[in-house]
Short mmCIF file of C-alpha atoms in Angstrom, two decimals:
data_model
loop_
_atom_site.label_atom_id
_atom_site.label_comp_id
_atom_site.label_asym_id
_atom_site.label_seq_id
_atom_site.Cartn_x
_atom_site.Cartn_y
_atom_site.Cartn_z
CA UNK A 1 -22.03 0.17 19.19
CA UNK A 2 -23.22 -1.81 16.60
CA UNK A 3 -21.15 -2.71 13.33
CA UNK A 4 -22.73 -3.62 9.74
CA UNK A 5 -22.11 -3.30 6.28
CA UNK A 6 -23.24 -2.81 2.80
CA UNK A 7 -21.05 -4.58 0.22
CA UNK A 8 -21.28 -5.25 -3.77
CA UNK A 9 -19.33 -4.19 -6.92
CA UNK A 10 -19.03 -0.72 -7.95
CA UNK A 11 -21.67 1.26 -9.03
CA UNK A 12 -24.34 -1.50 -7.49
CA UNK A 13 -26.08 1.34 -5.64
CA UNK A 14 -23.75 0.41 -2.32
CA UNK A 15 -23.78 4.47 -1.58
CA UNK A 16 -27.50 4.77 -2.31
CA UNK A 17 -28.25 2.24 -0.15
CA UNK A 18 -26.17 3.49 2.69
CA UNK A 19 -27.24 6.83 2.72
CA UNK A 20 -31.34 5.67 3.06
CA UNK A 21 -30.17 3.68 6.32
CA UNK A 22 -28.38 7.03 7.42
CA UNK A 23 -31.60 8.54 6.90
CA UNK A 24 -33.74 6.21 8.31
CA UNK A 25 -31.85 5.14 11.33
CA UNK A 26 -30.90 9.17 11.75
CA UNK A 27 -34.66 9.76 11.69
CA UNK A 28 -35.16 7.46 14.62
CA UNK A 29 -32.43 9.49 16.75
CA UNK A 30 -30.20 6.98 16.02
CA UNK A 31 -26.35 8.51 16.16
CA UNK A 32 -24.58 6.83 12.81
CA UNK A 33 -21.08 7.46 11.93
CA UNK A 34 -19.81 5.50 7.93
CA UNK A 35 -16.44 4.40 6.96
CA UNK A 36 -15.98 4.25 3.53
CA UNK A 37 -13.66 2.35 1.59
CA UNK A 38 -12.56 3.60 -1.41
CA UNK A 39 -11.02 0.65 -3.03
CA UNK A 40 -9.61 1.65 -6.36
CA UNK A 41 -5.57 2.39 -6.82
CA UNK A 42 -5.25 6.06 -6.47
CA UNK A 43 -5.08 7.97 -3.88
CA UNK A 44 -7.62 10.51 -1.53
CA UNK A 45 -7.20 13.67 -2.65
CA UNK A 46 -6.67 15.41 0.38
CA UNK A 47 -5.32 18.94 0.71
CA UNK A 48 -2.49 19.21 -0.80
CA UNK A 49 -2.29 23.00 -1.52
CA UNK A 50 -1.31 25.99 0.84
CA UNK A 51 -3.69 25.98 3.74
CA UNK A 52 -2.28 25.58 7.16
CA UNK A 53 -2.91 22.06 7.66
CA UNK A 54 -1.43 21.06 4.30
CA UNK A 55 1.23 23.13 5.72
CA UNK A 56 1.80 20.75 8.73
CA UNK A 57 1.74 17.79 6.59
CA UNK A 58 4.24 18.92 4.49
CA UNK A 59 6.47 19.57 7.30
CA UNK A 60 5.95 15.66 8.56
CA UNK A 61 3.16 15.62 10.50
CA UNK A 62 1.24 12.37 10.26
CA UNK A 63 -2.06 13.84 10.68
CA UNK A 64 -3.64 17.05 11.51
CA UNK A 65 -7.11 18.24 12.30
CA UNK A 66 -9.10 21.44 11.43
CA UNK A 67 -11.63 21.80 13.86
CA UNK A 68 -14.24 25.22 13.70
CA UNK A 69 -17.70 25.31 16.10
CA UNK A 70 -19.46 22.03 15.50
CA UNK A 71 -17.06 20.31 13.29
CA UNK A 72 -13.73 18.54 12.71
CA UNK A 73 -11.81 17.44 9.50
CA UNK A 74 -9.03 14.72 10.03
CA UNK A 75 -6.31 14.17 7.49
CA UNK A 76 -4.44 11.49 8.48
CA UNK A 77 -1.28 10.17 6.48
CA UNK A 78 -0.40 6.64 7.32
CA UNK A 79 -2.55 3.41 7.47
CA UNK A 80 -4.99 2.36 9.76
CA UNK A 81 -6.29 -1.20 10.13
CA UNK A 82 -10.64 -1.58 9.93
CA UNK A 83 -10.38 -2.06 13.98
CA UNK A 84 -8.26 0.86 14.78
CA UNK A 85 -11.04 3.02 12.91
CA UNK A 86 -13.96 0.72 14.55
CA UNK A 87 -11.82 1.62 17.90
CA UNK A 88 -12.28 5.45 17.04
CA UNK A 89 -15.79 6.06 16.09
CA UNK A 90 -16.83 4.00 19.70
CA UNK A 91 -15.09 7.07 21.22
CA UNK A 92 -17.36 9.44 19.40
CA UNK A 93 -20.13 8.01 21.11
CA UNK A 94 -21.96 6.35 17.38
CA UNK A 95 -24.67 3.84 18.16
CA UNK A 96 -24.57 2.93 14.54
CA UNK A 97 -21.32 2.19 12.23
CA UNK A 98 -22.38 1.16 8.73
CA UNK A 99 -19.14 0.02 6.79
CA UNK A 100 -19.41 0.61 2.87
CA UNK A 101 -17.01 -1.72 1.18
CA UNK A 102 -14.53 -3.69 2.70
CA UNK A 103 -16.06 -7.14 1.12
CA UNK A 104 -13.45 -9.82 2.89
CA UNK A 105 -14.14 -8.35 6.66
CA UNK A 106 -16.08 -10.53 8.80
CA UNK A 107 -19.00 -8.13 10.14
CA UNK A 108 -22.86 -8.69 9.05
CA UNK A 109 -23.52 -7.57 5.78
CA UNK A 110 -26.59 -6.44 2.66
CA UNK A 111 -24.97 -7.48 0.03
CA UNK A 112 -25.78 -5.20 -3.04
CA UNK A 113 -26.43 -7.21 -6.07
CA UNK A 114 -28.18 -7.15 -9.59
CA UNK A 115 -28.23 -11.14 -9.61
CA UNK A 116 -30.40 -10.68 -6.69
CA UNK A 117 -27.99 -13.07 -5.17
CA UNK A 118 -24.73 -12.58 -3.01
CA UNK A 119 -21.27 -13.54 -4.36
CA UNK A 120 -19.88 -17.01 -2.76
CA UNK A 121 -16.68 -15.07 -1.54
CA UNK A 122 -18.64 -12.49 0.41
CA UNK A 123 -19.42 -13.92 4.18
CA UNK A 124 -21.71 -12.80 6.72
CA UNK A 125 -24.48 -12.02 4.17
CA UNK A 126 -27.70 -11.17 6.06
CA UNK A 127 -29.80 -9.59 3.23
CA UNK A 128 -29.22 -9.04 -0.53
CA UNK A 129 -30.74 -6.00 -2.33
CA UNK A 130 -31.25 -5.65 -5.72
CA UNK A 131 -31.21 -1.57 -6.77
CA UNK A 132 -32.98 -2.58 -10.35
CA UNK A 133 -35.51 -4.53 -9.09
CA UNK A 134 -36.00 -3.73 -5.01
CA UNK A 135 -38.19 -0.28 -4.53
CA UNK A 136 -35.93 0.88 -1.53
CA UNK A 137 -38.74 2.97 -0.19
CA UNK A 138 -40.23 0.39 0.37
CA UNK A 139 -38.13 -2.13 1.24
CA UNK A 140 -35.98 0.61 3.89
CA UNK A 141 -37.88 -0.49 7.22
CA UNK A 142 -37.09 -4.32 6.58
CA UNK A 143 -33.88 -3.50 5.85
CA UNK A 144 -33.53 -1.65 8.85
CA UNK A 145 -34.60 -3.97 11.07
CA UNK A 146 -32.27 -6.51 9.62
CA UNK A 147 -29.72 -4.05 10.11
CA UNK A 148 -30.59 -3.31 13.75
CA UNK A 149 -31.34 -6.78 14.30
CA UNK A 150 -28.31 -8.41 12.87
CA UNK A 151 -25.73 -6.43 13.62
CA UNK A 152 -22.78 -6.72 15.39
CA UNK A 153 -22.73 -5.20 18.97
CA UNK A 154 -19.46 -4.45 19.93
CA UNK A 155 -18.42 -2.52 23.36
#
């Protein structure tokens, strides 16, 4: 599987530029799977209310999945390091894991930025892109093959 991600400061365009690699690498037949880290103080707002998984939470269970035909929601309740995650989505089978966020980890990175340069404390830059001044739709295939290219294969 291979490992990359997109870092910068919120509201860079981070999220825009993910979801053009989902849709260009998808395109390509390319199976992608995205962690996201959502790095401000509060908390997910997962189900809290009456349905029956809520239900199990309340009553202590760490985590609990809804599954129907086709597709599966995961709550889980207690922390779970970057690898253990990494670890879980190589199980599924994903060819592609683009990380959003997560600035201090040591994969390859684009490195959203309106300086048009990367911050000195983010590592592992491979690309910077500029959402002001970079036309994605035309930048998207070079950034995909830097993505492809650079990334970290891990098995």
């Amino acid at each position: 599987m291979r490992v990359f991600q997109v870092v910068g400061w919120s509201n860079s365009g981070k999220t825009t530029l993910t979801a053009e690699l989902i849709t260009f690498f998808s395109a390509q037949g390319v199976k992608v799977s995205t962690i996201k880290h959502h790095g401000k103080a509060e908390v997910l707002h997962l189900d809290r209310g009456e349905t029956d998984t809520a239900k199990h939470r309340k009553a202590g269970a760490v985590s609990s999945m809804l599954t129907s035909k086709g597709e599966q929601q995961w709550n889980i309740e207690q922390p779970l390091s970057l690898e253990m995650m990494i670890q879980m989505h190589l199980l599924l089978g994903t060819e592609l894991l683009l990380i959003e966020g997560y600035k201090q980890e040591m994969y390859p990175k684009i490195a959203v930025s309106d300086s048009g340069a990367a911050p000195a404390s983010i590592t592992n830059v491979k690309a910077v892109w500029n959402k002001e001044t970079d036309e994605l739709h035309h930048s998207i295939e070079e950034l995909g093959r830097i993505v492809w290219e650079k990334s970290e294969i891990i098995l």
